[in-house]
């Protein structure tokens, strides 16, 4: 463990003023502390923001709910209004990690999780995300767990969050506050970046910005939803592939679909073409299969992760079927 300074911020302004080069915000620490132990992250100063008063669920102007960034994942997933109005989000969050980790991990920290690519964690191996310009060991190495969409020559890592896949499916905004004290809202689909030639940048956050809230769109998938997580073991494992599916039904027709995948790209992968295709269609197996085919056509797997293409098709169909059958 490298030496570092520690500051506990009592206000957001104090946290912002304490920001400097090689400084990191500390919430629950469930990811950052691991990275520090592995010598992947090397902050010279930690600013503890876990006590800031962004720890409530409130109604917002969009007819939805706003989640405080410092609430724990467990508090959020089990909140009565989240379980009632956004059960897809609750289901996804409760599939993540272990109860002990969910009790510590914060909502804001969940959005900022770093990839679990083994080349990122192994400091003896090349990784452009960890050391820009060093190369990507996974491209010609062991890449069974890696991306099939949206990757670049610089990076083929995947985003690890379950919560973020659900947020991509239901629609959300991320509110942040900057060093100037001004806040801004970022559409969730724009918050995480594809790697391009700067894979070290996971999000569009500017230096020093602090996440304060996640604003959810008005609920439309409270009745027909499902979060499917396929993994190598049943607990404490990240998704090989996950699918968040929400359906709004009226008169035997799909009036709106919300779909996103995890484990396939550098960010939660929004299934926009499948959503468009399903709108106005009957919730039938053949339509679910067509939607899956449409989305997976653009997949470009590597030698070790070709299985993700067929698995992805079946996962989309299964998630949609399970979502529909909740009220069928």
CSV table of C-alpha atoms in Angstrom, one decimal, residues 87-231:
chain,number,residue,atom,x,y,z
A,87,UNK,CA,-38.5,-3.1,-9.6
A,88,UNK,CA,-36.2,-3.7,-12.5
A,89,UNK,CA,-33.6,-1.5,-10.9
A,90,UNK,CA,-34.1,-3.2,-7.5
A,91,UNK,CA,-33.7,-6.6,-9.1
A,92,UNK,CA,-30.5,-5.7,-10.9
A,93,UNK,CA,-29.0,-4.2,-7.8
A,94,UNK,CA,-29.8,-7.1,-5.6
A,95,UNK,CA,-28.1,-9.5,-8.1
A,96,UNK,CA,-24.8,-7.7,-7.6
A,97,UNK,CA,-21.9,-8.8,-5.3
A,98,UNK,CA,-22.8,-9.8,-1.8
A,99,UNK,CA,-25.0,-8.3,0.9
A,100,UNK,CA,-22.0,-7.1,2.8
A,101,UNK,CA,-20.7,-5.2,-0.3
A,102,UNK,CA,-24.1,-3.8,-1.2
A,103,UNK,CA,-24.3,-2.4,2.4
A,104,UNK,CA,-21.1,-0.4,1.8
A,105,UNK,CA,-21.2,0.4,-1.9
A,106,UNK,CA,-22.7,3.8,-2.8
A,107,UNK,CA,-24.9,4.7,-5.8
A,108,UNK,CA,-22.4,7.2,-7.1
A,109,UNK,CA,-19.5,4.8,-6.6
A,110,UNK,CA,-21.4,2.1,-8.5
A,111,UNK,CA,-21.5,4.3,-11.6
A,112,UNK,CA,-17.7,4.8,-11.4
A,113,UNK,CA,-16.7,1.2,-11.1
A,114,UNK,CA,-13.6,0.3,-13.0
A,115,UNK,CA,-13.4,-2.8,-15.3
A,116,UNK,CA,-12.6,-6.2,-13.9
A,117,UNK,CA,-10.4,-7.0,-16.9
A,118,UNK,CA,-7.6,-9.2,-15.5
A,119,UNK,CA,-5.0,-7.3,-17.7
A,120,UNK,CA,-6.1,-4.1,-15.9
A,121,UNK,CA,-5.5,-5.6,-12.5
A,122,UNK,CA,-2.2,-7.4,-13.4
A,123,UNK,CA,0.4,-4.6,-13.3
A,124,UNK,CA,3.0,-6.7,-15.1
A,125,UNK,CA,0.8,-6.9,-18.2
A,126,UNK,CA,0.2,-4.1,-20.8
A,127,UNK,CA,-3.1,-2.2,-20.3
A,128,UNK,CA,-3.9,1.1,-22.0
A,129,UNK,CA,-6.6,1.8,-19.4
A,130,UNK,CA,-4.1,1.5,-16.5
A,131,UNK,CA,-1.0,2.8,-18.4
A,132,UNK,CA,-2.0,4.8,-21.6
A,133,UNK,CA,0.2,3.8,-24.5
A,134,UNK,CA,1.3,0.4,-23.1
A,135,UNK,CA,-1.0,-1.7,-25.3
A,136,UNK,CA,-3.9,-4.0,-24.8
A,137,UNK,CA,-2.9,-7.4,-23.6
A,138,UNK,CA,-6.4,-8.8,-24.0
A,139,UNK,CA,-6.7,-8.3,-27.8
A,140,UNK,CA,-4.4,-11.2,-28.5
A,141,UNK,CA,-4.5,-12.8,-25.1
A,142,UNK,CA,-7.2,-14.4,-23.0
A,143,UNK,CA,-10.4,-12.5,-24.0
A,144,UNK,CA,-13.3,-14.8,-23.1
A,145,UNK,CA,-14.8,-12.2,-20.8
A,146,UNK,CA,-14.3,-9.2,-23.1
A,147,UNK,CA,-16.4,-6.9,-25.3
A,148,UNK,CA,-18.1,-7.8,-28.5
A,149,UNK,CA,-19.5,-4.2,-29.1
A,150,UNK,CA,-18.0,-0.7,-29.2
A,151,UNK,CA,-14.4,-1.6,-28.5
A,152,UNK,CA,-11.3,-0.1,-30.1
A,153,UNK,CA,-7.8,-1.1,-30.9
A,154,UNK,CA,-6.9,0.5,-27.5
A,155,UNK,CA,-9.2,-1.5,-25.3
A,156,UNK,CA,-11.7,-4.3,-25.3
A,157,UNK,CA,-12.6,-4.3,-21.6
A,158,UNK,CA,-16.2,-4.4,-20.4
A,159,UNK,CA,-18.2,-2.4,-17.8
A,160,UNK,CA,-19.0,-4.4,-14.7
A,161,UNK,CA,-22.0,-2.8,-13.1
A,162,UNK,CA,-25.5,-4.4,-12.8
A,163,UNK,CA,-27.1,-1.2,-11.6
A,164,UNK,CA,-26.0,0.7,-14.6
A,165,UNK,CA,-27.5,-1.8,-17.1
A,166,UNK,CA,-30.9,-1.3,-15.4
A,167,UNK,CA,-30.5,2.5,-15.5
A,168,UNK,CA,-29.7,2.3,-19.2
A,169,UNK,CA,-32.9,0.4,-19.8
A,170,UNK,CA,-35.3,2.5,-17.8
A,171,UNK,CA,-33.7,6.0,-18.5
A,172,UNK,CA,-32.0,8.3,-16.1
A,173,UNK,CA,-29.8,11.4,-15.7
A,174,UNK,CA,-26.7,11.9,-13.6
A,175,UNK,CA,-26.4,15.1,-11.7
A,176,UNK,CA,-22.9,16.3,-10.8
A,177,UNK,CA,-21.4,19.4,-9.2
A,178,UNK,CA,-18.1,20.9,-10.3
A,179,UNK,CA,-15.3,22.9,-8.7
A,180,UNK,CA,-17.2,26.2,-9.6
A,181,UNK,CA,-20.1,25.0,-7.4
A,182,UNK,CA,-22.4,24.7,-10.4
A,183,UNK,CA,-24.3,21.5,-11.2
A,184,UNK,CA,-25.1,19.9,-14.5
A,185,UNK,CA,-27.1,16.9,-15.6
A,186,UNK,CA,-25.8,14.3,-18.0
A,187,UNK,CA,-28.1,11.9,-19.8
A,188,UNK,CA,-27.3,8.4,-18.6
A,189,UNK,CA,-26.6,7.1,-22.1
A,190,UNK,CA,-23.9,9.7,-22.5
A,191,UNK,CA,-22.3,9.3,-19.0
A,192,UNK,CA,-20.0,6.4,-19.8
A,193,UNK,CA,-17.6,6.5,-22.7
A,194,UNK,CA,-16.6,3.9,-25.3
A,195,UNK,CA,-12.8,3.5,-25.2
A,196,UNK,CA,-11.7,5.1,-28.5
A,197,UNK,CA,-8.1,6.1,-28.1
A,198,UNK,CA,-8.5,7.2,-24.5
A,199,UNK,CA,-9.7,4.1,-22.6
A,200,UNK,CA,-8.4,5.5,-19.3
A,201,UNK,CA,-11.4,7.8,-19.3
A,202,UNK,CA,-14.4,5.7,-18.3
A,203,UNK,CA,-16.9,8.6,-18.1
A,204,UNK,CA,-17.5,12.2,-19.3
A,205,UNK,CA,-16.9,13.6,-15.8
A,206,UNK,CA,-14.6,16.6,-15.8
A,207,UNK,CA,-11.7,16.9,-13.2
A,208,UNK,CA,-13.0,17.3,-9.7
A,209,UNK,CA,-16.7,16.8,-10.5
A,210,UNK,CA,-18.7,15.0,-7.8
A,211,UNK,CA,-21.8,12.9,-8.4
A,212,UNK,CA,-24.7,14.1,-6.2
A,213,UNK,CA,-27.8,12.3,-7.6
A,214,UNK,CA,-29.3,10.0,-10.2
A,215,UNK,CA,-32.6,11.2,-11.6
A,216,UNK,CA,-34.9,8.4,-12.8
A,217,UNK,CA,-37.4,8.9,-15.6
A,218,UNK,CA,-41.1,8.5,-14.8
A,219,UNK,CA,-41.8,4.8,-14.2
A,220,UNK,CA,-43.2,2.7,-17.1
A,221,UNK,CA,-41.9,-0.8,-16.5
A,222,UNK,CA,-43.3,-1.4,-13.0
A,223,UNK,CA,-45.3,-4.5,-14.1
A,224,UNK,CA,-43.3,-6.2,-16.9
A,225,UNK,CA,-39.6,-6.4,-16.2
A,226,UNK,CA,-36.8,-8.8,-15.7
A,227,UNK,CA,-33.0,-8.7,-15.0
A,228,UNK,CA,-31.2,-11.7,-16.3
A,229,UNK,CA,-27.6,-12.2,-15.2
A,230,UNK,CA,-25.6,-15.1,-16.6
A,231,UNK,CA,-22.3,-15.7,-14.7
